[in-house]
Amino acid sequence: MARSALLNVMTQAAMKAGRGLIRDFGEVQNLQVSMKGPADFVSNADRRAEEVIFQELSRARPDWGFLMEERGTVEGRDPQHRWIVDPLDGTTNFLHGLPMFAVSIALERDGQLVAGVILNPAMDELYTAEKGGGAFLNDRRLRVAARQRLPESLFATGIPFLGQGDHAASLYEMRQIMGETSGIRRMGAAALDLAYVAAGRFDGYWERALRPWDVAAGAVLIREAGGFLSGMDGEKFDHMQGDVACGNEFMHKALVEQLRQATLRRQAASASRASDPA
């Protein structure tokens, strides 16, 4: 597959960071058996990967700005272009020696997402997409799954953890979708969830309270693979807002409806508890 100059720049930065993460991943697996544990080591691995990406992209496009997980916002001289970068999506997986983590790089032009690269270095899977150019896994063209029956579908989501997110809402959503589909998966890396929807491995995905670097590259992949994205209530997708629901045209609409039903059930349960004199 012949990539554009832009995608070559993004791919080279992701792969260079990925090589470092694979070396660090081998070390973190060894640290699992130590008393000290690998948490500090993983934080350093994250920062090293981000520094590699920052240097590579700055060298190639010195005037462009950044929005990065660790560095935050870095203003560029060119206000039209901004890189959105997650150097290690799936940090908890990485910390526990699970090979489901990714480097995610997207390009925003005038506020619109125009290119995305997601690399899972542990599995040697490189996902690339550019607006109008299609989506690819390594050299294979991607299309979202064509299924149109919820009982045959497989969805992915994120699950809130200690001190984070709306646990009650998540449980209502999963209970609703469990009853309509063949299964739900929780991968622990939003970028890979989105890439898997683009690749047709998942029929859809939803999650709340994500950050721009979690979803930006994956959103480009899904659109270029023929998929649809919105907020969880069906509103226009905005990578800066944090909520996402996606799939093919049918599954996206069905997912949004199931999430609406989950919200109604939760509201009814809350109203019932409020009216209970006990």
PDB file of C-alpha atoms in Angstrom, residues 72-228:
ATOM      1  CA  GLY A  72      -0.868  18.783  27.266  1.00  0.00           C
ATOM      2  CA  THR A  73      -1.249  21.581  24.693  1.00  0.00           C
ATOM      3  CA  VAL A  74       1.812  22.777  22.796  1.00  0.00           C
ATOM      4  CA  GLU A  75       1.022  25.763  20.584  1.00  0.00           C
ATOM      5  CA  GLY A  76       2.452  25.773  17.080  1.00  0.00           C
ATOM      6  CA  ARG A  77       3.196  28.641  14.719  1.00  0.00           C
ATOM      7  CA  ASP A  78       0.706  27.118  12.275  1.00  0.00           C
ATOM      8  CA  PRO A  79      -2.734  27.478  13.942  1.00  0.00           C
ATOM      9  CA  GLN A  80      -4.439  25.241  11.366  1.00  0.00           C
ATOM     10  CA  HIS A  81      -2.654  21.991  12.239  1.00  0.00           C
ATOM     11  CA  ARG A  82      -2.408  20.069  15.504  1.00  0.00           C
ATOM     12  CA  TRP A  83      -1.212  16.556  16.326  1.00  0.00           C
ATOM     13  CA  ILE A  84      -3.314  14.675  18.911  1.00  0.00           C
ATOM     14  CA  VAL A  85      -1.195  11.996  20.558  1.00  0.00           C
ATOM     15  CA  ASP A  86      -1.587   9.174  23.061  1.00  0.00           C
ATOM     16  CA  PRO A  87       1.837   7.516  23.360  1.00  0.00           C
ATOM     17  CA  LEU A  88       0.535   4.565  25.383  1.00  0.00           C
ATOM     18  CA  ASP A  89      -3.183   3.831  25.315  1.00  0.00           C
ATOM     19  CA  GLY A  90      -3.938   0.859  27.551  1.00  0.00           C
ATOM     20  CA  THR A  91      -1.482   1.718  30.306  1.00  0.00           C
ATOM     21  CA  THR A  92      -3.133  -0.642  32.792  1.00  0.00           C
ATOM     22  CA  ASN A  93      -2.835  -3.516  30.313  1.00  0.00           C
ATOM     23  CA  PHE A  94       0.826  -2.647  29.793  1.00  0.00           C
ATOM     24  CA  LEU A  95       1.336  -2.495  33.556  1.00  0.00           C
ATOM     25  CA  HIS A  96      -0.064  -6.005  33.972  1.00  0.00           C
ATOM     26  CA  GLY A  97       1.809  -7.545  31.071  1.00  0.00           C
ATOM     27  CA  LEU A  98      -1.213  -7.744  28.743  1.00  0.00           C
ATOM     28  CA  PRO A  99      -0.304  -7.165  25.064  1.00  0.00           C
ATOM     29  CA  MET A 100      -3.316  -4.950  24.334  1.00  0.00           C
ATOM     30  CA  PHE A 101      -1.904  -1.439  24.170  1.00  0.00           C
ATOM     31  CA  ALA A 102      -1.346   1.087  21.402  1.00  0.00           C
ATOM     32  CA  VAL A 103       0.317   4.219  20.130  1.00  0.00           C
ATOM     33  CA  SER A 104      -2.292   6.621  18.744  1.00  0.00           C
ATOM     34  CA  ILE A 105      -1.583   9.670  16.565  1.00  0.00           C
ATOM     35  CA  ALA A 106      -4.164  11.852  14.807  1.00  0.00           C
ATOM     36  CA  LEU A 107      -3.960  15.048  12.814  1.00  0.00           C
ATOM     37  CA  GLU A 108      -6.474  17.844  13.290  1.00  0.00           C
ATOM     38  CA  ARG A 109      -6.739  20.454  10.514  1.00  0.00           C
ATOM     39  CA  ASP A 110      -8.871  23.514  11.221  1.00  0.00           C
ATOM     40  CA  GLY A 111     -10.557  21.573  14.023  1.00  0.00           C
ATOM     41  CA  GLN A 112     -11.413  18.579  11.815  1.00  0.00           C
ATOM     42  CA  LEU A 113      -9.790  15.151  12.070  1.00  0.00           C
ATOM     43  CA  VAL A 114      -8.101  14.271   8.777  1.00  0.00           C
ATOM     44  CA  ALA A 115      -5.654  11.422   9.482  1.00  0.00           C
ATOM     45  CA  GLY A 116      -5.076   8.741  12.099  1.00  0.00           C
ATOM     46  CA  VAL A 117      -2.540   6.048  12.924  1.00  0.00           C
ATOM     47  CA  ILE A 118      -2.930   3.383  15.626  1.00  0.00           C
ATOM     48  CA  LEU A 119      -0.166   0.869  16.273  1.00  0.00           C
ATOM     49  CA  ASN A 120      -0.336  -2.195  18.506  1.00  0.00           C
ATOM     50  CA  PRO A 121       3.391  -3.016  18.583  1.00  0.00           C
ATOM     51  CA  ALA A 122       2.909  -6.245  20.563  1.00  0.00           C
ATOM     52  CA  MET A 123       0.792  -7.715  17.741  1.00  0.00           C
ATOM     53  CA  ASP A 124       2.512  -5.928  14.853  1.00  0.00           C
ATOM     54  CA  GLU A 125      -0.775  -4.350  13.755  1.00  0.00           C
ATOM     55  CA  LEU A 126      -0.651  -0.917  12.145  1.00  0.00           C
ATOM     56  CA  TYR A 127      -3.950   0.839  11.413  1.00  0.00           C
ATOM     57  CA  THR A 128      -3.844   3.893   9.143  1.00  0.00           C
ATOM     58  CA  ALA A 129      -6.453   6.201   7.643  1.00  0.00           C
ATOM     59  CA  GLU A 130      -6.545   9.529   5.861  1.00  0.00           C
ATOM     60  CA  LYS A 131      -9.657  11.490   4.946  1.00  0.00           C
ATOM     61  CA  GLY A 132     -10.807  10.363   1.524  1.00  0.00           C
ATOM     62  CA  GLY A 133      -8.152   7.661   1.273  1.00  0.00           C
ATOM     63  CA  GLY A 134      -9.701   4.726   3.102  1.00  0.00           C
ATOM     64  CA  ALA A 135      -8.646   2.788   6.194  1.00  0.00           C
ATOM     65  CA  PHE A 136      -6.071  -0.004   6.319  1.00  0.00           C
ATOM     66  CA  LEU A 137      -4.678  -2.659   8.661  1.00  0.00           C
ATOM     67  CA  ASN A 138      -1.078  -3.091   7.574  1.00  0.00           C
ATOM     68  CA  ASP A 139      -1.731  -3.347   3.793  1.00  0.00           C
ATOM     69  CA  ARG A 140      -5.315  -4.660   3.925  1.00  0.00           C
ATOM     70  CA  ARG A 141      -8.275  -2.363   3.224  1.00  0.00           C
ATOM     71  CA  LEU A 142     -10.762  -2.184   6.080  1.00  0.00           C
ATOM     72  CA  ARG A 143     -14.553  -2.098   6.143  1.00  0.00           C
ATOM     73  CA  VAL A 144     -16.835  -2.101   9.152  1.00  0.00           C
ATOM     74  CA  ALA A 145     -18.839  -5.297   9.705  1.00  0.00           C
ATOM     75  CA  ALA A 146     -22.026  -5.665   7.671  1.00  0.00           C
ATOM     76  CA  ARG A 147     -24.160  -7.411  10.325  1.00  0.00           C
ATOM     77  CA  GLN A 148     -27.646  -5.990  10.864  1.00  0.00           C
ATOM     78  CA  ARG A 149     -29.045  -8.216  13.610  1.00  0.00           C
ATOM     79  CA  LEU A 150     -28.396  -7.367  17.236  1.00  0.00           C
ATOM     80  CA  PRO A 151     -28.545 -11.024  18.406  1.00  0.00           C
ATOM     81  CA  GLU A 152     -25.539 -11.754  16.153  1.00  0.00           C
ATOM     82  CA  SER A 153     -23.560  -8.672  17.168  1.00  0.00           C
ATOM     83  CA  LEU A 154     -20.518  -8.221  19.375  1.00  0.00           C
ATOM     84  CA  PHE A 155     -19.974  -4.889  21.105  1.00  0.00           C
ATOM     85  CA  ALA A 156     -17.139  -3.353  23.085  1.00  0.00           C
ATOM     86  CA  THR A 157     -17.157  -0.786  25.861  1.00  0.00           C
ATOM     87  CA  GLY A 158     -15.097   0.644  28.674  1.00  0.00           C
ATOM     88  CA  ILE A 159     -15.888  -0.130  32.300  1.00  0.00           C
ATOM     89  CA  PRO A 160     -15.304   2.498  35.000  1.00  0.00           C
ATOM     90  CA  PHE A 161     -12.844   1.605  37.727  1.00  0.00           C
ATOM     91  CA  LEU A 162     -11.954   2.777  41.223  1.00  0.00           C
ATOM     92  CA  GLY A 163     -12.734   6.458  41.650  1.00  0.00           C
ATOM     93  CA  GLN A 164     -13.514   7.019  37.966  1.00  0.00           C
ATOM     94  CA  GLY A 165     -16.666   7.321  35.878  1.00  0.00           C
ATOM     95  CA  ASP A 166     -20.361   6.695  36.442  1.00  0.00           C
ATOM     96  CA  HIS A 167     -20.540   3.101  37.676  1.00  0.00           C
ATOM     97  CA  ALA A 168     -24.339   3.011  37.911  1.00  0.00           C
ATOM     98  CA  ALA A 169     -24.862   4.265  34.353  1.00  0.00           C
ATOM     99  CA  SER A 170     -22.331   1.756  33.024  1.00  0.00           C
ATOM    100  CA  LEU A 171     -24.123  -1.144  34.708  1.00  0.00           C
ATOM    101  CA  TYR A 172     -27.489  -0.113  33.275  1.00  0.00           C
ATOM    102  CA  GLU A 173     -25.971   0.200  29.792  1.00  0.00           C
ATOM    103  CA  MET A 174     -24.295  -3.194  29.942  1.00  0.00           C
ATOM    104  CA  ARG A 175     -27.421  -4.864  31.336  1.00  0.00           C
ATOM    105  CA  GLN A 176     -29.448  -3.418  28.455  1.00  0.00           C
ATOM    106  CA  ILE A 177     -27.021  -4.458  25.727  1.00  0.00           C
ATOM    107  CA  MET A 178     -26.238  -7.867  27.244  1.00  0.00           C
ATOM    108  CA  GLY A 179     -29.883  -8.768  26.811  1.00  0.00           C
ATOM    109  CA  GLU A 180     -29.911  -7.912  23.096  1.00  0.00           C
ATOM    110  CA  THR A 181     -26.549  -9.079  21.714  1.00  0.00           C
ATOM    111  CA  SER A 182     -24.184 -12.036  21.544  1.00  0.00           C
ATOM    112  CA  GLY A 183     -21.661 -10.393  23.834  1.00  0.00           C
ATOM    113  CA  ILE A 184     -19.728  -7.440  25.198  1.00  0.00           C
ATOM    114  CA  ARG A 185     -15.946  -7.153  25.400  1.00  0.00           C
ATOM    115  CA  ARG A 186     -13.788  -4.837  27.489  1.00  0.00           C
ATOM    116  CA  MET A 187     -10.316  -4.458  25.909  1.00  0.00           C
ATOM    117  CA  GLY A 188      -8.891  -1.713  28.092  1.00  0.00           C
ATOM    118  CA  ALA A 189      -7.632   0.473  25.227  1.00  0.00           C
ATOM    119  CA  ALA A 190     -10.122   2.796  23.539  1.00  0.00           C
ATOM    120  CA  ALA A 191      -7.938   3.310  20.464  1.00  0.00           C
ATOM    121  CA  LEU A 192      -7.928  -0.442  19.815  1.00  0.00           C
ATOM    122  CA  ASP A 193     -11.682  -0.699  20.429  1.00  0.00           C
ATOM    123  CA  LEU A 194     -12.232   1.873  17.689  1.00  0.00           C
ATOM    124  CA  ALA A 195      -9.703   0.217  15.384  1.00  0.00           C
ATOM    125  CA  TYR A 196     -11.464  -3.120  15.880  1.00  0.00           C
ATOM    126  CA  VAL A 197     -14.798  -1.588  14.876  1.00  0.00           C
ATOM    127  CA  ALA A 198     -13.144  -0.246  11.717  1.00  0.00           C
ATOM    128  CA  ALA A 199     -11.726  -3.722  11.048  1.00  0.00           C
ATOM    129  CA  GLY A 200     -15.122  -5.419  11.481  1.00  0.00           C
ATOM    130  CA  ARG A 201     -14.025  -7.331  14.587  1.00  0.00           C
ATOM    131  CA  PHE A 202     -16.553  -5.491  16.748  1.00  0.00           C
ATOM    132  CA  ASP A 203     -19.968  -4.445  15.477  1.00  0.00           C
ATOM    133  CA  GLY A 204     -19.988  -1.386  17.685  1.00  0.00           C
ATOM    134  CA  TYR A 205     -18.458   0.376  20.661  1.00  0.00           C
ATOM    135  CA  TRP A 206     -19.550   2.917  23.235  1.00  0.00           C
ATOM    136  CA  GLU A 207     -17.870   4.679  26.130  1.00  0.00           C
ATOM    137  CA  ARG A 208     -18.189   7.773  28.287  1.00  0.00           C
ATOM    138  CA  ALA A 209     -15.670  10.334  29.517  1.00  0.00           C
ATOM    139  CA  LEU A 210     -12.884   9.714  27.030  1.00  0.00           C
ATOM    140  CA  ARG A 211     -10.164  12.210  26.157  1.00  0.00           C
ATOM    141  CA  PRO A 212      -9.424  13.565  22.659  1.00  0.00           C
ATOM    142  CA  TRP A 213      -6.277  11.451  22.325  1.00  0.00           C
ATOM    143  CA  ASP A 214      -8.302   8.308  23.115  1.00  0.00           C
ATOM    144  CA  VAL A 215     -10.685   8.718  20.171  1.00  0.00           C
ATOM    145  CA  ALA A 216      -9.178  11.024  17.538  1.00  0.00           C
ATOM    146  CA  ALA A 217      -7.248   8.522  15.412  1.00  0.00           C
ATOM    147  CA  GLY A 218      -9.902   5.829  15.760  1.00  0.00           C
ATOM    148  CA  ALA A 219     -12.633   8.190  14.604  1.00  0.00           C
ATOM    149  CA  VAL A 220     -10.810   8.728  11.299  1.00  0.00           C
ATOM    150  CA  LEU A 221     -10.418   4.963  10.886  1.00  0.00           C
ATOM    151  CA  ILE A 222     -14.113   4.265  11.442  1.00  0.00           C
ATOM    152  CA  ARG A 223     -15.320   6.942   9.048  1.00  0.00           C
ATOM    153  CA  GLU A 224     -12.901   5.819   6.348  1.00  0.00           C
ATOM    154  CA  ALA A 225     -14.000   2.205   6.884  1.00  0.00           C
ATOM    155  CA  GLY A 226     -17.628   3.189   6.227  1.00  0.00           C
ATOM    156  CA  GLY A 227     -18.764   3.471   9.828  1.00  0.00           C
ATOM    157  CA  PHE A 228     -20.760   6.052  11.778  1.00  0.00           C
TER     158      PHE A 228
END
